Amino acid sequence: MTVYLNGEYMPIGEARVPVLDRGFLLGDGVYEVIPVYGRHAFRLEQHLLRLQNSCDGIRLDNPHNAAAWTTLIQDFIGRQDFANQNLYLQLTRGVAKRDHAFPQGATPTIFMMANPLVTPTPEQFEAGVAAVSTTDNRWQRCDIKSIALLANVLLRQIAVDAGATESILFRDGYMTEGAASNIFAVKGGTILAPLRNHLMLPGITYDTVIELARANNVPLEVREISEAEVRAADELWLTSSTKEILPITRLDGRVVGSGTAGPVARRMLALYQGLKRTG
Ligand code: PMP
């Protein structure tokens, strides 16, 4: 696998970052995961906008503008020998003597790798996955795509330890998102989407689903969603760039709706697949 590190391409086994990198010592960095279909970076503009927002959120000078990132990313995609890619991009505040305060004159570390993109099969979509509910104990800037993921790691492990796939997070009685995904509910044919604010990551897939629902007149409410509404939902889905739209068919051991993918999930996945083909 060829990776990109600070302007150079190399096999992953040769990529080295100094131990004083602030990403390693402090989790001081941001990242993106971009799905690539047939060597086309899906919604690249939106991912680069979110990267800029993450940089602004941690007061890191973005080393490249959107045009330069686009050239770099397209070149990187072309070097991989598989067409569907899970492109991971990370920026840290660079290498400096360990101190919490921002270093003077450090150069950001830029890293990219691509793995084959594995999206759910039609069978996995139909069966859906299990989720557990838990308390969202993260900080107040969940809108920043920070590499400091310890809270998300621990929250995701709660699901894994229970034999489930994802944790649905609740803060003050309202649903925020999943440990590594956004969450939608459906009630009586209407999609319920949580408000996009500082308590959740603005998922590119989340935005895409909302855009598709509006464009196709699928009933949609974007608002706070209570825990009771989540538990009474006809359908629950998780969304992310790699899982796309994936039904949650069990929550805390109880069946959700029919126990398989629901009609609104099927409709939205079909619309999403259409968009993947046309860009
Ligand atoms: N929320 C969190 C916490 C995430 O880590 C992710 C990405 N894995 C998402 C939401 C979904 O974002 P996207 O649709 O851009 O992949």
PDB file of C-alpha atoms and ligand atoms in Angstrom:
ATOM      1  CA  MET A   1       0.000   0.000   0.000  1.00  0.00           C
ATOM      2  CA  THR A   2       1.352   3.396  -1.010  1.00  0.00           C
ATOM      3  CA  VAL A   3       0.801   6.133   1.556  1.00  0.00           C
ATOM      4  CA  TYR A   4       1.500   9.870   1.469  1.00  0.00           C
ATOM      5  CA  LEU A   5       3.531  11.499   4.228  1.00  0.00           C
ATOM      6  CA  ASN A   6       4.660  15.134   4.110  1.00  0.00           C
ATOM      7  CA  GLY A   7       5.034  15.387   0.351  1.00  0.00           C
ATOM      8  CA  GLU A   8       6.376  11.895  -0.306  1.00  0.00           C
ATOM      9  CA  TYR A   9       4.873   8.617  -1.439  1.00  0.00           C
ATOM     10  CA  MET A  10       6.105   5.385   0.141  1.00  0.00           C
ATOM     11  CA  PRO A  11       5.011   1.877   1.148  1.00  0.00           C
ATOM     12  CA  ILE A  12       3.135   1.989   4.472  1.00  0.00           C
ATOM     13  CA  GLY A  13       5.858  -0.058   6.176  1.00  0.00           C
ATOM     14  CA  GLU A  14       8.356   2.719   5.477  1.00  0.00           C
ATOM     15  CA  ALA A  15       6.248   5.630   6.742  1.00  0.00           C
ATOM     16  CA  ARG A  16       7.700   7.063   9.982  1.00  0.00           C
ATOM     17  CA  VAL A  17       6.519   9.882  12.229  1.00  0.00           C
ATOM     18  CA  PRO A  18       8.757  11.254  15.031  1.00  0.00           C
ATOM     19  CA  VAL A  19       7.619  10.392  18.569  1.00  0.00           C
ATOM     20  CA  LEU A  20       7.400  14.119  19.335  1.00  0.00           C
ATOM     21  CA  ASP A  21       4.594  14.522  16.800  1.00  0.00           C
ATOM     22  CA  ARG A  22       1.740  16.260  18.610  1.00  0.00           C
ATOM     23  CA  GLY A  23      -0.688  13.801  17.078  1.00  0.00           C
ATOM     24  CA  PHE A  24       1.071  10.968  18.917  1.00  0.00           C
ATOM     25  CA  LEU A  25       1.649  12.784  22.225  1.00  0.00           C
ATOM     26  CA  LEU A  26      -1.444  14.961  22.511  1.00  0.00           C
ATOM     27  CA  GLY A  27      -4.001  13.827  19.940  1.00  0.00           C
ATOM     28  CA  ASP A  28      -3.561  17.332  18.512  1.00  0.00           C
ATOM     29  CA  GLY A  29      -4.896  16.955  14.995  1.00  0.00           C
ATOM     30  CA  VAL A  30      -7.887  16.485  12.706  1.00  0.00           C
ATOM     31  CA  TYR A  31      -8.819  13.985  10.023  1.00  0.00           C
ATOM     32  CA  GLU A  32     -11.201  13.067   7.219  1.00  0.00           C
ATOM     33  CA  VAL A  33     -12.462   9.798   5.754  1.00  0.00           C
ATOM     34  CA  ILE A  34     -13.484  10.177   2.106  1.00  0.00           C
ATOM     35  CA  PRO A  35     -15.181   7.371   0.157  1.00  0.00           C
ATOM     36  CA  VAL A  36     -13.846   6.880  -3.361  1.00  0.00           C
ATOM     37  CA  TYR A  37     -16.029   5.066  -5.914  1.00  0.00           C
ATOM     38  CA  GLY A  38     -14.390   4.080  -9.214  1.00  0.00           C
ATOM     39  CA  ARG A  39     -11.502   6.488  -8.464  1.00  0.00           C
ATOM     40  CA  HIS A  40     -13.953   9.362  -7.947  1.00  0.00           C
ATOM     41  CA  ALA A  41     -13.800  11.030  -4.514  1.00  0.00           C
ATOM     42  CA  PHE A  42     -17.480  11.276  -3.509  1.00  0.00           C
ATOM     43  CA  ARG A  43     -18.528  14.729  -2.199  1.00  0.00           C
ATOM     44  CA  LEU A  44     -14.906  15.851  -2.050  1.00  0.00           C
ATOM     45  CA  GLU A  45     -15.828  19.524  -1.892  1.00  0.00           C
ATOM     46  CA  GLN A  46     -17.941  18.896   1.233  1.00  0.00           C
ATOM     47  CA  HIS A  47     -15.197  16.846   2.893  1.00  0.00           C
ATOM     48  CA  LEU A  48     -12.651  19.612   2.231  1.00  0.00           C
ATOM     49  CA  LEU A  49     -15.033  22.194   3.664  1.00  0.00           C
ATOM     50  CA  ARG A  50     -15.450  20.101   6.824  1.00  0.00           C
ATOM     51  CA  LEU A  51     -11.654  19.688   7.009  1.00  0.00           C
ATOM     52  CA  GLN A  52     -11.338  23.472   6.897  1.00  0.00           C
ATOM     53  CA  ASN A  53     -13.943  23.799   9.671  1.00  0.00           C
ATOM     54  CA  SER A  54     -12.028  21.242  11.768  1.00  0.00           C
ATOM     55  CA  CYS A  55      -8.773  23.173  11.195  1.00  0.00           C
ATOM     56  CA  ASP A  56     -10.500  26.412  12.190  1.00  0.00           C
ATOM     57  CA  GLY A  57     -11.947  24.648  15.242  1.00  0.00           C
ATOM     58  CA  ILE A  58      -8.478  23.708  16.523  1.00  0.00           C
ATOM     59  CA  ARG A  59      -6.785  26.898  15.219  1.00  0.00           C
ATOM     60  CA  LEU A  60      -4.511  24.994  12.825  1.00  0.00           C
ATOM     61  CA  ASP A  61      -3.455  26.705   9.598  1.00  0.00           C
ATOM     62  CA  ASN A  62      -4.672  24.405   6.828  1.00  0.00           C
ATOM     63  CA  PRO A  63      -1.501  23.754   4.784  1.00  0.00           C
ATOM     64  CA  HIS A  64      -3.479  23.554   1.506  1.00  0.00           C
ATOM     65  CA  ASN A  65      -6.470  25.285  -0.027  1.00  0.00           C
ATOM     66  CA  ALA A  66      -9.285  23.227  -1.568  1.00  0.00           C
ATOM     67  CA  ALA A  67      -7.765  23.345  -5.084  1.00  0.00           C
ATOM     68  CA  ALA A  68      -4.371  22.087  -3.866  1.00  0.00           C
ATOM     69  CA  TRP A  69      -6.013  19.355  -1.759  1.00  0.00           C
ATOM     70  CA  THR A  70      -8.074  18.270  -4.765  1.00  0.00           C
ATOM     71  CA  THR A  71      -4.974  17.901  -6.955  1.00  0.00           C
ATOM     72  CA  LEU A  72      -3.097  16.036  -4.225  1.00  0.00           C
ATOM     73  CA  ILE A  73      -5.994  13.706  -3.444  1.00  0.00           C
ATOM     74  CA  GLN A  74      -6.715  12.926  -7.091  1.00  0.00           C
ATOM     75  CA  ASP A  75      -3.056  12.122  -7.687  1.00  0.00           C
ATOM     76  CA  PHE A  76      -3.047   9.885  -4.593  1.00  0.00           C
ATOM     77  CA  ILE A  77      -6.209   8.047  -5.675  1.00  0.00           C
ATOM     78  CA  GLY A  78      -4.621   7.351  -9.078  1.00  0.00           C
ATOM     79  CA  ARG A  79      -1.618   5.655  -7.446  1.00  0.00           C
ATOM     80  CA  GLN A  80      -3.684   2.942  -5.737  1.00  0.00           C
ATOM     81  CA  ASP A  81      -4.317  -0.320  -7.547  1.00  0.00           C
ATOM     82  CA  PHE A  82      -7.979  -0.600  -6.438  1.00  0.00           C
ATOM     83  CA  ALA A  83     -10.795   1.667  -7.657  1.00  0.00           C
ATOM     84  CA  ASN A  84     -13.074   1.822  -4.589  1.00  0.00           C
ATOM     85  CA  GLN A  85     -11.148   3.370  -1.735  1.00  0.00           C
ATOM     86  CA  ASN A  86     -11.531   4.378   1.887  1.00  0.00           C
ATOM     87  CA  LEU A  87      -9.274   7.426   1.869  1.00  0.00           C
ATOM     88  CA  TYR A  88      -7.991   8.496   5.290  1.00  0.00           C
ATOM     89  CA  LEU A  89      -6.387  11.940   5.615  1.00  0.00           C
ATOM     90  CA  GLN A  90      -4.819  13.264   8.819  1.00  0.00           C
ATOM     91  CA  LEU A  91      -3.245  16.580   9.790  1.00  0.00           C
ATOM     92  CA  THR A  92      -1.467  17.199  13.073  1.00  0.00           C
ATOM     93  CA  ARG A  93       0.061  20.329  14.561  1.00  0.00           C
ATOM     94  CA  GLY A  94       3.475  18.821  13.811  1.00  0.00           C
ATOM     95  CA  VAL A  95       6.635  17.919  15.717  1.00  0.00           C
ATOM     96  CA  ALA A  96       7.732  20.014  18.711  1.00  0.00           C
ATOM     97  CA  LYS A  97       9.060  19.744  22.290  1.00  0.00           C
ATOM     98  CA  ARG A  98       6.166  18.408  24.370  1.00  0.00           C
ATOM     99  CA  ASP A  99       4.099  21.252  25.778  1.00  0.00           C
ATOM    100  CA  HIS A 100       0.346  21.754  25.707  1.00  0.00           C
ATOM    101  CA  ALA A 101       0.616  25.300  24.321  1.00  0.00           C
ATOM    102  CA  PHE A 102       0.853  25.708  20.539  1.00  0.00           C
ATOM    103  CA  PRO A 103       4.456  25.432  19.307  1.00  0.00           C
ATOM    104  CA  GLN A 104       6.092  28.303  17.412  1.00  0.00           C
ATOM    105  CA  GLY A 105       6.826  27.552  13.767  1.00  0.00           C
ATOM    106  CA  ALA A 106       5.976  23.822  13.715  1.00  0.00           C
ATOM    107  CA  THR A 107       5.036  22.380  10.317  1.00  0.00           C
ATOM    108  CA  PRO A 108       1.809  20.341  10.208  1.00  0.00           C
ATOM    109  CA  THR A 109       2.251  16.615   9.564  1.00  0.00           C
ATOM    110  CA  ILE A 110       0.177  15.500   6.563  1.00  0.00           C
ATOM    111  CA  PHE A 111      -0.647  11.823   6.128  1.00  0.00           C
ATOM    112  CA  MET A 112      -2.923   9.963   3.714  1.00  0.00           C
ATOM    113  CA  MET A 113      -3.642   6.275   3.248  1.00  0.00           C
ATOM    114  CA  ALA A 114      -6.176   4.364   1.188  1.00  0.00           C
ATOM    115  CA  ASN A 115      -7.715   0.976   1.994  1.00  0.00           C
ATOM    116  CA  PRO A 116     -10.153  -0.942  -0.188  1.00  0.00           C
ATOM    117  CA  LEU A 117     -13.639   0.444   0.488  1.00  0.00           C
ATOM    118  CA  VAL A 118     -15.904  -2.202   1.996  1.00  0.00           C
ATOM    119  CA  THR A 119     -19.558  -1.129   2.084  1.00  0.00           C
ATOM    120  CA  PRO A 120     -22.439  -3.258   3.458  1.00  0.00           C
ATOM    121  CA  THR A 121     -23.668  -6.019   1.146  1.00  0.00           C
ATOM    122  CA  PRO A 122     -27.385  -6.103   0.200  1.00  0.00           C
ATOM    123  CA  GLU A 123     -27.785  -8.993   2.690  1.00  0.00           C
ATOM    124  CA  GLN A 124     -26.157  -6.989   5.491  1.00  0.00           C
ATOM    125  CA  PHE A 125     -28.382  -4.021   4.634  1.00  0.00           C
ATOM    126  CA  GLU A 126     -31.539  -6.165   4.787  1.00  0.00           C
ATOM    127  CA  ALA A 127     -30.598  -7.807   8.100  1.00  0.00           C
ATOM    128  CA  GLY A 128     -29.387  -4.569   9.682  1.00  0.00           C
ATOM    129  CA  VAL A 129     -27.201  -4.419  12.768  1.00  0.00           C
ATOM    130  CA  ALA A 130     -27.628  -4.355  16.538  1.00  0.00           C
ATOM    131  CA  ALA A 131     -27.012  -1.235  18.625  1.00  0.00           C
ATOM    132  CA  VAL A 132     -26.921  -0.388  22.313  1.00  0.00           C
ATOM    133  CA  SER A 133     -27.832   2.911  23.973  1.00  0.00           C
ATOM    134  CA  THR A 134     -25.393   4.747  26.202  1.00  0.00           C
ATOM    135  CA  THR A 135     -24.652   8.170  27.665  1.00  0.00           C
ATOM    136  CA  ASP A 136     -22.776  10.640  25.475  1.00  0.00           C
ATOM    137  CA  ASN A 137     -19.915  11.700  27.777  1.00  0.00           C
ATOM    138  CA  ARG A 138     -17.802  13.482  25.148  1.00  0.00           C
ATOM    139  CA  TRP A 139     -16.709  17.124  25.106  1.00  0.00           C
ATOM    140  CA  GLN A 140     -18.752  20.043  23.749  1.00  0.00           C
ATOM    141  CA  ARG A 141     -17.048  20.234  20.325  1.00  0.00           C
ATOM    142  CA  CYS A 142     -18.140  16.999  18.702  1.00  0.00           C
ATOM    143  CA  ASP A 143     -18.483  18.963  15.441  1.00  0.00           C
ATOM    144  CA  ILE A 144     -14.661  18.960  15.104  1.00  0.00           C
ATOM    145  CA  LYS A 145     -13.370  15.799  13.412  1.00  0.00           C
ATOM    146  CA  SER A 146     -10.573  15.445  15.959  1.00  0.00           C
ATOM    147  CA  ILE A 147      -8.096  12.547  15.974  1.00  0.00           C
ATOM    148  CA  ALA A 148      -8.469  12.493  19.792  1.00  0.00           C
ATOM    149  CA  LEU A 149     -11.040   9.684  19.687  1.00  0.00           C
ATOM    150  CA  LEU A 150     -10.617   8.083  23.112  1.00  0.00           C
ATOM    151  CA  ALA A 151     -14.203   8.789  24.179  1.00  0.00           C
ATOM    152  CA  ASN A 152     -15.526   7.403  20.868  1.00  0.00           C
ATOM    153  CA  VAL A 153     -13.271   4.354  21.225  1.00  0.00           C
ATOM    154  CA  LEU A 154     -14.644   3.594  24.705  1.00  0.00           C
ATOM    155  CA  LEU A 155     -18.235   4.213  23.605  1.00  0.00           C
ATOM    156  CA  ARG A 156     -17.882   1.956  20.566  1.00  0.00           C
ATOM    157  CA  GLN A 157     -16.373  -0.796  22.736  1.00  0.00           C
ATOM    158  CA  ILE A 158     -19.529  -0.804  24.883  1.00  0.00           C
ATOM    159  CA  ALA A 159     -21.400  -1.960  21.763  1.00  0.00           C
ATOM    160  CA  VAL A 160     -18.758  -4.530  20.815  1.00  0.00           C
ATOM    161  CA  ASP A 161     -18.715  -5.986  24.357  1.00  0.00           C
ATOM    162  CA  ALA A 162     -22.505  -6.405  24.111  1.00  0.00           C
ATOM    163  CA  GLY A 163     -22.173  -8.213  20.751  1.00  0.00           C
ATOM    164  CA  ALA A 164     -23.560  -5.174  18.900  1.00  0.00           C
ATOM    165  CA  THR A 165     -22.190  -2.967  16.111  1.00  0.00           C
ATOM    166  CA  GLU A 166     -22.822   0.607  17.234  1.00  0.00           C
ATOM    167  CA  SER A 167     -23.600   2.663  20.343  1.00  0.00           C
ATOM    168  CA  ILE A 168     -26.388   5.236  20.079  1.00  0.00           C
ATOM    169  CA  LEU A 169     -25.467   8.207  22.266  1.00  0.00           C
ATOM    170  CA  PHE A 170     -27.862  10.258  24.393  1.00  0.00           C
ATOM    171  CA  ARG A 171     -27.141  13.576  26.061  1.00  0.00           C
ATOM    172  CA  ASP A 172     -29.693  15.039  28.488  1.00  0.00           C
ATOM    173  CA  GLY A 173     -32.390  12.708  27.149  1.00  0.00           C
ATOM    174  CA  TYR A 174     -31.785  13.505  23.469  1.00  0.00           C
ATOM    175  CA  MET A 175     -30.027  11.482  20.804  1.00  0.00           C
ATOM    176  CA  THR A 176     -26.813  13.000  19.447  1.00  0.00           C
ATOM    177  CA  GLU A 177     -25.235  10.417  17.108  1.00  0.00           C
ATOM    178  CA  GLY A 178     -23.415   7.064  17.105  1.00  0.00           C
ATOM    179  CA  ALA A 179     -19.874   6.420  18.351  1.00  0.00           C
ATOM    180  CA  ALA A 180     -18.691   6.604  14.713  1.00  0.00           C
ATOM    181  CA  SER A 181     -21.847   7.396  12.721  1.00  0.00           C
ATOM    182  CA  ASN A 182     -24.901   9.634  12.570  1.00  0.00           C
ATOM    183  CA  ILE A 183     -28.297   8.223  13.511  1.00  0.00           C
ATOM    184  CA  PHE A 184     -31.696   8.737  11.876  1.00  0.00           C
ATOM    185  CA  ALA A 185     -35.129   7.560  13.046  1.00  0.00           C
ATOM    186  CA  VAL A 186     -38.343   7.050  11.053  1.00  0.00           C
ATOM    187  CA  LYS A 187     -41.848   7.381  12.511  1.00  0.00           C
ATOM    188  CA  GLY A 188     -45.026   7.052  10.454  1.00  0.00           C
ATOM    189  CA  GLY A 189     -43.094   7.518   7.192  1.00  0.00           C
ATOM    190  CA  THR A 190     -41.332  10.695   8.361  1.00  0.00           C
ATOM    191  CA  ILE A 191     -37.561  10.802   8.696  1.00  0.00           C
ATOM    192  CA  LEU A 192     -36.414  12.324  11.992  1.00  0.00           C
ATOM    193  CA  ALA A 193     -32.882  13.773  11.882  1.00  0.00           C
ATOM    194  CA  PRO A 194     -31.125  15.302  14.904  1.00  0.00           C
ATOM    195  CA  LEU A 195     -30.183  18.986  14.767  1.00  0.00           C
ATOM    196  CA  ARG A 196     -26.757  19.676  13.324  1.00  0.00           C
ATOM    197  CA  ASN A 197     -24.934  21.433  16.176  1.00  0.00           C
ATOM    198  CA  HIS A 198     -21.714  21.306  18.234  1.00  0.00           C
ATOM    199  CA  LEU A 199     -22.827  18.065  19.940  1.00  0.00           C
ATOM    200  CA  MET A 200     -22.474  15.914  16.807  1.00  0.00           C
ATOM    201  CA  LEU A 201     -20.212  15.516  13.817  1.00  0.00           C
ATOM    202  CA  PRO A 202     -21.854  16.990  10.717  1.00  0.00           C
ATOM    203  CA  GLY A 203     -21.642  13.807   8.674  1.00  0.00           C
ATOM    204  CA  ILE A 204     -21.266  14.177   4.931  1.00  0.00           C
ATOM    205  CA  THR A 205     -23.618  11.183   4.595  1.00  0.00           C
ATOM    206  CA  TYR A 206     -26.044  12.842   7.055  1.00  0.00           C
ATOM    207  CA  ASP A 207     -26.084  15.992   4.883  1.00  0.00           C
ATOM    208  CA  THR A 208     -26.491  13.880   1.743  1.00  0.00           C
ATOM    209  CA  VAL A 209     -29.475  11.967   3.176  1.00  0.00           C
ATOM    210  CA  ILE A 210     -31.178  15.234   4.173  1.00  0.00           C
ATOM    211  CA  GLU A 211     -30.499  16.729   0.734  1.00  0.00           C
ATOM    212  CA  LEU A 212     -31.926  13.614  -0.981  1.00  0.00           C
ATOM    213  CA  ALA A 213     -35.014  13.562   1.263  1.00  0.00           C
ATOM    214  CA  ARG A 214     -35.758  17.238   0.501  1.00  0.00           C
ATOM    215  CA  ALA A 215     -35.150  16.836  -3.246  1.00  0.00           C
ATOM    216  CA  ASN A 216     -37.477  13.825  -3.413  1.00  0.00           C
ATOM    217  CA  ASN A 217     -40.232  15.107  -1.104  1.00  0.00           C
ATOM    218  CA  VAL A 218     -39.663  12.428   1.518  1.00  0.00           C
ATOM    219  CA  PRO A 219     -41.228  13.760   4.767  1.00  0.00           C
ATOM    220  CA  LEU A 220     -38.411  14.988   7.015  1.00  0.00           C
ATOM    221  CA  GLU A 221     -38.143  16.721  10.388  1.00  0.00           C
ATOM    222  CA  VAL A 222     -34.766  18.028  11.547  1.00  0.00           C
ATOM    223  CA  ARG A 223     -35.093  18.584  15.291  1.00  0.00           C
ATOM    224  CA  GLU A 224     -34.175  17.256  18.725  1.00  0.00           C
ATOM    225  CA  ILE A 225     -35.097  13.568  19.036  1.00  0.00           C
ATOM    226  CA  SER A 226     -35.900  12.244  22.494  1.00  0.00           C
ATOM    227  CA  GLU A 227     -34.824   8.863  23.815  1.00  0.00           C
ATOM    228  CA  ALA A 228     -38.496   7.812  23.932  1.00  0.00           C
ATOM    229  CA  GLU A 229     -38.860   8.623  20.210  1.00  0.00           C
ATOM    230  CA  VAL A 230     -35.785   6.570  19.374  1.00  0.00           C
ATOM    231  CA  ARG A 231     -37.178   3.613  21.314  1.00  0.00           C
ATOM    232  CA  ALA A 232     -40.581   3.920  19.599  1.00  0.00           C
ATOM    233  CA  ALA A 233     -39.197   4.386  16.072  1.00  0.00           C
ATOM    234  CA  ASP A 234     -40.403   2.276  13.121  1.00  0.00           C
ATOM    235  CA  GLU A 235     -36.897   2.395  11.660  1.00  0.00           C
ATOM    236  CA  LEU A 236     -33.455   3.409  12.895  1.00  0.00           C
ATOM    237  CA  TRP A 237     -30.414   3.780  10.637  1.00  0.00           C
ATOM    238  CA  LEU A 238     -26.806   4.665  11.071  1.00  0.00           C
ATOM    239  CA  THR A 239     -25.031   6.606   8.330  1.00  0.00           C
ATOM    240  CA  SER A 240     -21.370   7.118   7.519  1.00  0.00           C
ATOM    241  CA  SER A 241     -19.108   7.411   4.498  1.00  0.00           C
ATOM    242  CA  THR A 242     -18.142   3.730   4.684  1.00  0.00           C
ATOM    243  CA  LYS A 243     -21.392   2.204   6.028  1.00  0.00           C
ATOM    244  CA  GLU A 244     -23.555   4.462   3.805  1.00  0.00           C
ATOM    245  CA  ILE A 245     -27.121   3.913   5.124  1.00  0.00           C
ATOM    246  CA  LEU A 246     -27.344   0.850   7.385  1.00  0.00           C
ATOM    247  CA  PRO A 247     -30.518  -0.141   9.288  1.00  0.00           C
ATOM    248  CA  ILE A 248     -30.338  -0.734  13.044  1.00  0.00           C
ATOM    249  CA  THR A 249     -32.754  -3.600  13.615  1.00  0.00           C
ATOM    250  CA  ARG A 250     -32.124  -4.271  17.320  1.00  0.00           C
ATOM    251  CA  LEU A 251     -31.649  -1.754  20.118  1.00  0.00           C
ATOM    252  CA  ASP A 252     -30.617  -2.969  23.577  1.00  0.00           C
ATOM    253  CA  GLY A 253     -31.740  -6.469  22.608  1.00  0.00           C
ATOM    254  CA  ARG A 254     -35.231  -5.393  21.466  1.00  0.00           C
ATOM    255  CA  VAL A 255     -36.399  -5.607  17.861  1.00  0.00           C
ATOM    256  CA  VAL A 256     -36.752  -2.266  16.014  1.00  0.00           C
ATOM    257  CA  GLY A 257     -39.845  -2.063  13.762  1.00  0.00           C
ATOM    258  CA  SER A 258     -40.136  -5.133  11.550  1.00  0.00           C
ATOM    259  CA  GLY A 259     -36.670  -6.370  12.534  1.00  0.00           C
ATOM    260  CA  THR A 260     -35.343  -5.934   8.978  1.00  0.00           C
ATOM    261  CA  ALA A 261     -34.573  -2.957   6.711  1.00  0.00           C
ATOM    262  CA  GLY A 262     -37.623  -0.688   6.462  1.00  0.00           C
ATOM    263  CA  PRO A 263     -39.206   0.882   3.369  1.00  0.00           C
ATOM    264  CA  VAL A 264     -37.824   4.380   4.003  1.00  0.00           C
ATOM    265  CA  ALA A 265     -34.283   3.004   4.430  1.00  0.00           C
ATOM    266  CA  ARG A 266     -34.638   1.096   1.143  1.00  0.00           C
ATOM    267  CA  ARG A 267     -35.866   4.175  -0.680  1.00  0.00           C
ATOM    268  CA  MET A 268     -33.076   6.385   0.693  1.00  0.00           C
ATOM    269  CA  LEU A 269     -30.374   3.804  -0.095  1.00  0.00           C
ATOM    270  CA  ALA A 270     -31.634   3.589  -3.693  1.00  0.00           C
ATOM    271  CA  LEU A 271     -31.434   7.395  -3.992  1.00  0.00           C
ATOM    272  CA  TYR A 272     -27.967   7.377  -2.422  1.00  0.00           C
ATOM    273  CA  GLN A 273     -26.738   4.701  -4.846  1.00  0.00           C
ATOM    274  CA  GLY A 274     -28.031   6.835  -7.710  1.00  0.00           C
ATOM    275  CA  LEU A 275     -26.046   9.814  -6.459  1.00  0.00           C
ATOM    276  CA  LYS A 276     -22.892   7.670  -6.168  1.00  0.00           C
ATOM    277  CA  ARG A 277     -23.193   6.886  -9.891  1.00  0.00           C
ATOM    278  CA  THR A 278     -23.764  10.470 -10.988  1.00  0.00           C
ATOM    279  CA  GLY A 279     -21.484  12.184  -8.431  1.00  0.00           C
TER     280      GLY A 279
HETATM  281  N1  PMP B   1     -20.241  10.845  13.668  1.00  0.00           N
HETATM  282  C1  PMP B   1     -19.041  10.360  14.050  1.00  0.00           C
HETATM  283  C2  PMP B   1     -18.662  10.459  15.496  1.00  0.00           C
HETATM  284  C3  PMP B   1     -18.165   9.778  13.114  1.00  0.00           C
HETATM  285  O1  PMP B   1     -16.969   9.316  13.488  1.00  0.00           O
HETATM  286  C4  PMP B   1     -18.579   9.702  11.745  1.00  0.00           C
HETATM  287  C5  PMP B   1     -17.666   9.133  10.692  1.00  0.00           C
HETATM  288  N2  PMP B   1     -17.247   7.823  10.915  1.00  0.00           N
HETATM  289  C6  PMP B   1     -19.843  10.183  11.401  1.00  0.00           C
HETATM  290  C7  PMP B   1     -20.642  10.771  12.382  1.00  0.00           C
HETATM  291  C8  PMP B   1     -20.342  10.104   9.972  1.00  0.00           C
HETATM  292  O2  PMP B   1     -19.696  11.063   9.157  1.00  0.00           O
HETATM  293  P1  PMP B   1     -19.551  10.825   7.577  1.00  0.00           P
HETATM  294  O3  PMP B   1     -20.920  10.616   7.036  1.00  0.00           O
HETATM  295  O4  PMP B   1     -18.926  12.077   7.083  1.00  0.00           O
HETATM  296  O5  PMP B   1     -18.690   9.615   7.401  1.00  0.00           O
END
